[in-house]
mmCIF file of C-alpha atoms in Angstrom:
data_model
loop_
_atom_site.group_PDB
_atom_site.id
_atom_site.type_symbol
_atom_site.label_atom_id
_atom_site.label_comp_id
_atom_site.label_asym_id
_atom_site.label_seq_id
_atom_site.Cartn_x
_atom_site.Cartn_y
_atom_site.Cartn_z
ATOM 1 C CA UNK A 1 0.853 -49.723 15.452
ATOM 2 C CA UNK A 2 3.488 -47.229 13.574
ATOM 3 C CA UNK A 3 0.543 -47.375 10.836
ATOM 4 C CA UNK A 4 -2.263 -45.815 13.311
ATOM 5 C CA UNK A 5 -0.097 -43.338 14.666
ATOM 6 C CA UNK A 6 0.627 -42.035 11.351
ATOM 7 C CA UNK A 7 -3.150 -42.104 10.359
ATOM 8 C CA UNK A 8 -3.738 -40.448 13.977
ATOM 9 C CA UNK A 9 -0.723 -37.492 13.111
ATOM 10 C CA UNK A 10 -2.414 -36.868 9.949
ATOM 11 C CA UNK A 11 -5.657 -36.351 10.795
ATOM 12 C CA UNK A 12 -4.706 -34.528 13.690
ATOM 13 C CA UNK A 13 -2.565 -31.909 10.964
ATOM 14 C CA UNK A 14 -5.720 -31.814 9.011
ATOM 15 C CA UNK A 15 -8.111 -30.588 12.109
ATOM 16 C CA UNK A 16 -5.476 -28.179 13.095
ATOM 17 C CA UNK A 17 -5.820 -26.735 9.970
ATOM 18 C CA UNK A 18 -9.370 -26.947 9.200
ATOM 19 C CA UNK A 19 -10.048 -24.942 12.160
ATOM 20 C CA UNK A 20 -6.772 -22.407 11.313
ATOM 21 C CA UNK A 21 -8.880 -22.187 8.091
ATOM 22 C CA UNK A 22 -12.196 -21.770 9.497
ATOM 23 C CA UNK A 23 -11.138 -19.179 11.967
ATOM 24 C CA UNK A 24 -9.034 -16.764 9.190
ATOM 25 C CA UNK A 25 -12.644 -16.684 7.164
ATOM 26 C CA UNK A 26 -14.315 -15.906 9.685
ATOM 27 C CA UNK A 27 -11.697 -12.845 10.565
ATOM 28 C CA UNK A 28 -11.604 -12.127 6.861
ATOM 29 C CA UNK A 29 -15.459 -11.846 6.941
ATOM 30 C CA UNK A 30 -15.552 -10.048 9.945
ATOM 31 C CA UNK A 31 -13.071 -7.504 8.720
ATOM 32 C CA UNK A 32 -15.046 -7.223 5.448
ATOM 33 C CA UNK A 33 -18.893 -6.468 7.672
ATOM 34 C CA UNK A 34 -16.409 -3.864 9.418
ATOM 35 C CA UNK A 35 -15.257 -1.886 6.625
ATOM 36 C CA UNK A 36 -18.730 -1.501 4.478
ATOM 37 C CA UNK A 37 -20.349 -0.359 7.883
ATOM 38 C CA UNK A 38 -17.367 2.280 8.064
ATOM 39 C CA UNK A 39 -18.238 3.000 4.058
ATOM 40 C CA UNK A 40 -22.117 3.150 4.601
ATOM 41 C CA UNK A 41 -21.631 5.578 7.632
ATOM 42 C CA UNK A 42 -20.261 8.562 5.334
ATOM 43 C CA UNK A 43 -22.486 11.408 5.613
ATOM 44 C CA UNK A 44 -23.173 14.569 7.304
ATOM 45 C CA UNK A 45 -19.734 15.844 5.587
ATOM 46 C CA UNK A 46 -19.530 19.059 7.773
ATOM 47 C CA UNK A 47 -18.876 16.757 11.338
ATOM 48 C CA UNK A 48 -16.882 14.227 9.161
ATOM 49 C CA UNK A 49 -14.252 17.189 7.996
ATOM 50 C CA UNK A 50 -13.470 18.521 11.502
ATOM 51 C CA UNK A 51 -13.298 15.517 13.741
ATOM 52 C CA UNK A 52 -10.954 13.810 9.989
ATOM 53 C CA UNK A 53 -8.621 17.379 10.630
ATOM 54 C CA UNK A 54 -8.309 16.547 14.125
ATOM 55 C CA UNK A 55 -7.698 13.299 13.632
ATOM 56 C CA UNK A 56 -4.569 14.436 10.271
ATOM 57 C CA UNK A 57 -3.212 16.604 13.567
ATOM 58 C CA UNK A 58 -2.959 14.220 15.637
ATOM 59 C CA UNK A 59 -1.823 11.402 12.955
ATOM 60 C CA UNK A 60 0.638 14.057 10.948
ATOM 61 C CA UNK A 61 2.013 17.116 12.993
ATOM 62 C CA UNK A 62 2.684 14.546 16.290
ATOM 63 C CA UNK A 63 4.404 11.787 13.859
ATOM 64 C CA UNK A 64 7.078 14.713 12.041
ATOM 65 C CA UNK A 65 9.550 14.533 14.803
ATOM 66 C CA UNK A 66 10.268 10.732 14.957
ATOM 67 C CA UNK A 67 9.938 10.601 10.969
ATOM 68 C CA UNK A 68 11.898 12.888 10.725
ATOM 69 C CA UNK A 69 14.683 11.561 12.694
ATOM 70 C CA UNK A 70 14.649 8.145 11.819
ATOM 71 C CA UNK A 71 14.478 9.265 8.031
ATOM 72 C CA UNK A 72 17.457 11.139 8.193
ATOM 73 C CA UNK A 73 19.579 8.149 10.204
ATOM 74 C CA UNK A 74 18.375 6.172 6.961
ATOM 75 C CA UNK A 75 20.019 8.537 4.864
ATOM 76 C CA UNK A 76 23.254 8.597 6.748
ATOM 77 C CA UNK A 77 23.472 5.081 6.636
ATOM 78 C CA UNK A 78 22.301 4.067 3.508
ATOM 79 C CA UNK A 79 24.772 7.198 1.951
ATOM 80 C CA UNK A 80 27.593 5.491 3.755
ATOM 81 C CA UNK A 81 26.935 1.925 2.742
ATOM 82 C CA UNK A 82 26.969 3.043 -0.876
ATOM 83 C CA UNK A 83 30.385 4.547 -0.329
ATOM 84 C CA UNK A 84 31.550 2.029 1.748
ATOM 85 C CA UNK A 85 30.600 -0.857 -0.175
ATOM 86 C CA UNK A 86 31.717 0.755 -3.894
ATOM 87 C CA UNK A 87 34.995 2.103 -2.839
ATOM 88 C CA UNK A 88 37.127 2.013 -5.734
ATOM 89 C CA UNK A 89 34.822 0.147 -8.053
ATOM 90 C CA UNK A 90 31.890 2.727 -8.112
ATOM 91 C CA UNK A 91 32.476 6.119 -9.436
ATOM 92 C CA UNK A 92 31.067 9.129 -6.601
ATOM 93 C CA UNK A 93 28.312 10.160 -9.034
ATOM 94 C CA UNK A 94 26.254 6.729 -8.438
ATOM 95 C CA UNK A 95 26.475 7.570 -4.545
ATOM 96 C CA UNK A 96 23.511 9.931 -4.772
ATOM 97 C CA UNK A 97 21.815 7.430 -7.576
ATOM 98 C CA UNK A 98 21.941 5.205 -4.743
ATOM 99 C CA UNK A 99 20.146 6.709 -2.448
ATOM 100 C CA UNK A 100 17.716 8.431 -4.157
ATOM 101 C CA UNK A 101 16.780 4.958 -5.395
ATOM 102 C CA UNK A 102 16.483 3.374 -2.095
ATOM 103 C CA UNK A 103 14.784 5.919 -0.661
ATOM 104 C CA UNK A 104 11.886 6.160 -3.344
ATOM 105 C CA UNK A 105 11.382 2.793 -4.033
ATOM 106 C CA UNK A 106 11.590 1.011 -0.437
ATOM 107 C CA UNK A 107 12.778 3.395 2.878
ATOM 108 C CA UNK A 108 10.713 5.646 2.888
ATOM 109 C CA UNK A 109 7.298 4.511 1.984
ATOM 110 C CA UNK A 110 8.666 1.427 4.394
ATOM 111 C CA UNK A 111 9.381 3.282 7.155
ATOM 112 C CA UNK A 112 7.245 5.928 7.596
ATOM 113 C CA UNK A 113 4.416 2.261 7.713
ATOM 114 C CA UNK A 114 5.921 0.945 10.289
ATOM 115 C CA UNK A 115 6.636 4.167 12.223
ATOM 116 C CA UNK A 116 2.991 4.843 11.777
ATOM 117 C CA UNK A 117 1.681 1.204 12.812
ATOM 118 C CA UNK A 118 3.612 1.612 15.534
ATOM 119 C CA UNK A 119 2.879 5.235 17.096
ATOM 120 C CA UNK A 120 -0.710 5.710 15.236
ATOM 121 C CA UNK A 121 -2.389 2.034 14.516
ATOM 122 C CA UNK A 122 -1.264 1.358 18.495
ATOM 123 C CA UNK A 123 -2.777 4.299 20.091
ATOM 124 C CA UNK A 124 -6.416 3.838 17.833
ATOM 125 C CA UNK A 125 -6.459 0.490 19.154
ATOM 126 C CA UNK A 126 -5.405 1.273 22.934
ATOM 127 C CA UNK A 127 -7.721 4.643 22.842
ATOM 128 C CA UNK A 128 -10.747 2.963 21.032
ATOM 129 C CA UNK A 129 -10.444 -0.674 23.323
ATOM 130 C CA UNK A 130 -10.457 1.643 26.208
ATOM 131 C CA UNK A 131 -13.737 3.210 24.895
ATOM 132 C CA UNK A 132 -15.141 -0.266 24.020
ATOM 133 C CA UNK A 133 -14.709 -2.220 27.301
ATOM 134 C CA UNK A 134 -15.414 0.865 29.288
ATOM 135 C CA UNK A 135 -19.318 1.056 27.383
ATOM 136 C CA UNK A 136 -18.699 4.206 26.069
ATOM 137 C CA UNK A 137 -19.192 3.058 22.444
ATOM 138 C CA UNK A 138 -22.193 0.981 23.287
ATOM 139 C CA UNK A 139 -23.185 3.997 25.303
ATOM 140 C CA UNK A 140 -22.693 6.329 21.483
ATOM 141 C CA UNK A 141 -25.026 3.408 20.264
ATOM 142 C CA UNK A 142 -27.572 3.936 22.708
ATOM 143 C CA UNK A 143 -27.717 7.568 21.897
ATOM 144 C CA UNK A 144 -28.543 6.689 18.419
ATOM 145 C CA UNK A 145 -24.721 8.238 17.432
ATOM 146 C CA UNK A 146 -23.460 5.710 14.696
ATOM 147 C CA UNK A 147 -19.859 5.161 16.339
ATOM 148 C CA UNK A 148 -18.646 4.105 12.488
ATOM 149 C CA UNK A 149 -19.255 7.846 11.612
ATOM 150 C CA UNK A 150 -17.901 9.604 15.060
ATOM 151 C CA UNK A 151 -14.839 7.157 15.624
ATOM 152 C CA UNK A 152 -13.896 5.340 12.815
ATOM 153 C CA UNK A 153 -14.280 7.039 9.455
ATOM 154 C CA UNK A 154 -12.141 10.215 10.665
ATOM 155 C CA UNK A 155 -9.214 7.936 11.685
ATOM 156 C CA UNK A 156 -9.300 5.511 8.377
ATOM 157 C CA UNK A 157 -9.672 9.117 6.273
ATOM 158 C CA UNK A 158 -6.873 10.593 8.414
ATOM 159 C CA UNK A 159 -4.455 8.341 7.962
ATOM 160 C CA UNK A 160 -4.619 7.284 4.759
ATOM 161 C CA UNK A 161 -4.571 11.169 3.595
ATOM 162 C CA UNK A 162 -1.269 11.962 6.006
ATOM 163 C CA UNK A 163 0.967 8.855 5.511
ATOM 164 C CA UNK A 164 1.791 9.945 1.500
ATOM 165 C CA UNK A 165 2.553 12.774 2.890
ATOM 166 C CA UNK A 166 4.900 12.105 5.828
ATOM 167 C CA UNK A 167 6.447 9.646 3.245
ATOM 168 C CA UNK A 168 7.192 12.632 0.775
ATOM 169 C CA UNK A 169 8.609 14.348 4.452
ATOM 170 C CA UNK A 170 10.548 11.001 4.998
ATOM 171 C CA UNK A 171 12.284 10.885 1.877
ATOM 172 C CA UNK A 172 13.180 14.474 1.661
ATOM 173 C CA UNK A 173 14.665 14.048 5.469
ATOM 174 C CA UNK A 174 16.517 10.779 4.439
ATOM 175 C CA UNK A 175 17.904 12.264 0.699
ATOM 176 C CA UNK A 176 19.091 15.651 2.879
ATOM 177 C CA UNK A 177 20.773 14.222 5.479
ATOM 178 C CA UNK A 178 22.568 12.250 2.247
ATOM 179 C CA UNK A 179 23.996 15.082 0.661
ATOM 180 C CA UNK A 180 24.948 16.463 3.956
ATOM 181 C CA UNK A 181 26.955 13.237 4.786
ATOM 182 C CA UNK A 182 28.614 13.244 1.196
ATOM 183 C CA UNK A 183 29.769 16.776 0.616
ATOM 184 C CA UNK A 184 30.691 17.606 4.061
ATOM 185 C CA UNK A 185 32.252 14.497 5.127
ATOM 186 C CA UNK A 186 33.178 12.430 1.930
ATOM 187 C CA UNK A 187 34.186 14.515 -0.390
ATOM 188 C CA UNK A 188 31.811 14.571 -2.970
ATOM 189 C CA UNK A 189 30.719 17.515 -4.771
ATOM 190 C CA UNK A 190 27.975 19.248 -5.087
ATOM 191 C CA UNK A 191 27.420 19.060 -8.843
ATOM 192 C CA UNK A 192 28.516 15.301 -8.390
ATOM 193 C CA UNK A 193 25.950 14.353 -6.275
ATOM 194 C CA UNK A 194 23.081 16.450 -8.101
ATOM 195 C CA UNK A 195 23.761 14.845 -11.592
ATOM 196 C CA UNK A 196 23.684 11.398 -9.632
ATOM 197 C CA UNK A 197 20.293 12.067 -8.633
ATOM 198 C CA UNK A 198 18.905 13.333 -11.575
ATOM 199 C CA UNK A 199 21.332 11.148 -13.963
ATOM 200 C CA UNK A 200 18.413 7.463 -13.133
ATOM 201 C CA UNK A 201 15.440 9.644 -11.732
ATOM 202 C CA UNK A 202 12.381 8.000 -13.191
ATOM 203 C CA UNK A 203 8.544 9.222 -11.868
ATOM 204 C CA UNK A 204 7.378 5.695 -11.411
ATOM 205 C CA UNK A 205 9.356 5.301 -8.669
ATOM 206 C CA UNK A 206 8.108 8.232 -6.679
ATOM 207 C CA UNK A 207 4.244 7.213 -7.904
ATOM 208 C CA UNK A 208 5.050 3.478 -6.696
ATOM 209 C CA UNK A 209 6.439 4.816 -3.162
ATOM 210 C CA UNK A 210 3.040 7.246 -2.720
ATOM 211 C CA UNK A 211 1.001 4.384 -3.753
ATOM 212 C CA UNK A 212 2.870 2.010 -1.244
ATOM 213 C CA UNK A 213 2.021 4.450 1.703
ATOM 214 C CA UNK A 214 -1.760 4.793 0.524
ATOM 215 C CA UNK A 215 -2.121 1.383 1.217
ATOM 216 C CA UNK A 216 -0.099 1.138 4.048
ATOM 217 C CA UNK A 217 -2.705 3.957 5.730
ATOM 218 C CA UNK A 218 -5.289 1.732 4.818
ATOM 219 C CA UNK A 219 -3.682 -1.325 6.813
ATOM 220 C CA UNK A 220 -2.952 0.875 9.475
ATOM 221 C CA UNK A 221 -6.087 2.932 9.846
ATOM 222 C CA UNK A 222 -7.871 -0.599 9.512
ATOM 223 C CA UNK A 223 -5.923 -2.454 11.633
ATOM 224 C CA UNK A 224 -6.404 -0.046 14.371
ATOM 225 C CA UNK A 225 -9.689 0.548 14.148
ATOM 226 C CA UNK A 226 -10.681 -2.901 14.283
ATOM 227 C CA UNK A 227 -8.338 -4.544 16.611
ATOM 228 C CA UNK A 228 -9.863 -1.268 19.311
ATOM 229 C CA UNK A 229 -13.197 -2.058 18.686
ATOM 230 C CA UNK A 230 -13.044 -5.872 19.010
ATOM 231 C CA UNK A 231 -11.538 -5.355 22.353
ATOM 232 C CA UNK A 232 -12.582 -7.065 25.828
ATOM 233 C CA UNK A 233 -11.467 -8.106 28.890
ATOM 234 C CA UNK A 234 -10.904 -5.017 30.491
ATOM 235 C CA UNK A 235 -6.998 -3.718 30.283
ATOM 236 C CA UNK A 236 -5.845 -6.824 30.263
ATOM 237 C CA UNK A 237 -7.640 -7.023 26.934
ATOM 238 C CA UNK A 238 -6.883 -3.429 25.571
ATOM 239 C CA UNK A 239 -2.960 -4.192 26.089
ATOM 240 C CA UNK A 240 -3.646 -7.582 23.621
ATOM 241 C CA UNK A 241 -5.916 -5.706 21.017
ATOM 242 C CA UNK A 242 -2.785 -3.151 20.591
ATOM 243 C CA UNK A 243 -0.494 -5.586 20.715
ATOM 244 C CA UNK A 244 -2.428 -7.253 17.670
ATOM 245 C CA UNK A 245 -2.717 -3.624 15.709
ATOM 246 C CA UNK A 246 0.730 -3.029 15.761
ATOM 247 C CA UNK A 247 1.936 -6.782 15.347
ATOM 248 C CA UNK A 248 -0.931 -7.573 12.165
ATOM 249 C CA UNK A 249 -0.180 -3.845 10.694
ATOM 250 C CA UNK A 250 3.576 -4.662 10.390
ATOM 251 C CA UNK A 251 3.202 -7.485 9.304
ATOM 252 C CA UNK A 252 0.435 -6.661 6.442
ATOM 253 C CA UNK A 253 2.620 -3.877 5.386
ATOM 254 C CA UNK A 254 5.621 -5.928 4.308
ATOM 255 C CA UNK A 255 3.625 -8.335 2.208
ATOM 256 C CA UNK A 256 1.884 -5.587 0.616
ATOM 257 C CA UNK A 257 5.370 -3.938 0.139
ATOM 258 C CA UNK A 258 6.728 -6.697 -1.955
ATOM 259 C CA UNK A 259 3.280 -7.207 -4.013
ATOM 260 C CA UNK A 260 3.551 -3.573 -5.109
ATOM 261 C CA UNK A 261 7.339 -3.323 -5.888
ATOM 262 C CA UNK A 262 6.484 -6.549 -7.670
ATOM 263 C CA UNK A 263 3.863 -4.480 -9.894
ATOM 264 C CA UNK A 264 5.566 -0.938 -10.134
ATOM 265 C CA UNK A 265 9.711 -1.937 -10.220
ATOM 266 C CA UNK A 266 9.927 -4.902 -12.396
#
């Protein structure tokens, strides 16, 4: 008896995950067909520039605020850890060494992605599954308008263009509200905290940060993109395929976070 329910648990494990198996292939494949019809739709350059600007606008100059912000509360805190934490056994100079560090290597790359999945990658999905369960993209098809070309390359260019460059925003933000914090508030000096930062400065770690957030527009732009034009069910379904952007982009962007600190910051 204990014998067949064993043999019974097992092989019900082993369905469980043949289909969990099957069913992540098929998504893999399915993203894969999505992104070389995006690729093969790149033409008529002229159309492809303006509605890709609109899109940077809406992506970049409507995503400073809340970078911004959140940046700068990074700084703040990460400043006064570092003080915190090394009172007394850290000299003031590594304070800014600290944070410069941080910031490059992990915060803001890291933050700005997830900022962005959440404001950006969410509103692609809800504003393109809107368009898909409504007809209107079958309705661009039935015009003979490639909806690849008019909808999806200009977001993917967009925000894989503008999220290097709200992470350079980012880090400046979090690094300036830093020295702020420490030479207003903690006694640190100006020429302290300068020769701090430039004292374990190192260029890799700027070019591994920008390459972090060029792949984290990819997952985000993707991950929008697809999620939006998968959508059905009417709202119902539109509230699930964001849900999914936001949830799958998060989650993408932390693995690929540690696979590329694992490359650039041994």
């Amino acid at each position: 008896m204990k014998t067949k329910i064993i043999r019974n648990s097992i092989d019900g494990a082993y369905f469980l995950f043949r289909d969990w198996l099957k069913n992540l292939l098929v998504l893999i494949n399915s993203i894969f067909l999505f992104i070389v019809e995006m690729l093969k739709s790149f033409e008529k350059p002229g159309i492809l520039l303006k509605l890709t600007v609109e899109q940077m606008y809406f992506t970049g100059n409507k995503s400073l605020p809340i970078i911004i912000v959140s940046s700068a509360a990074i700084g703040l805190v990460t400043t006064f850890q570092a003080k915190f934490q090394g009172r007394g056994i850290i000299p003031d100079i590594y304070i800014s060494t600290a944070l410069v560090k941080a910031t490059l290597e992990e915060l803001g790359p890291l933050l700005t992605g997830l900022m962005l999945s959440g404001r950006v990658g969410a509103a692609m999905a809800a504003e393109l599954g809107t368009m898909k369960v409504t007809e209107q993209i079958d309705a661009l098809s039935a015009m003979a308008i490639n909806p690849f070309r008019f909808l999806v390359l200009p977001r993917f260019l967009a925000v894989i263009l503008m999220t290097p460059v709200l992470t350079i925003i980012s880090e400046i933000s979090a690094v300036t509200a830093g020295y702020l914090l420490a030479t207003l508030s903690m006694g640190i000096l100006h020429d302290t905290f300068m020769s701090g930062m430039k004292f374990s400065f190192m260029p890799v770690e700027l070019f591994g940060g920008l390459v972090k957030a060029f792949i984290f527009g990819m997952i985000i732009s993707i991950a929008g993109t697809y999620t939006g034009f998968h959508a059905d069910g009417g709202a119902k379904g539109v509230g699930q395929a964001t849900t999914k952007a936001v949830v799958s982009a998060s989650v993408l962007i932390l693995i690929a976070d540690y696979l590329v600190a694992r490359i650039f910051f041994r």
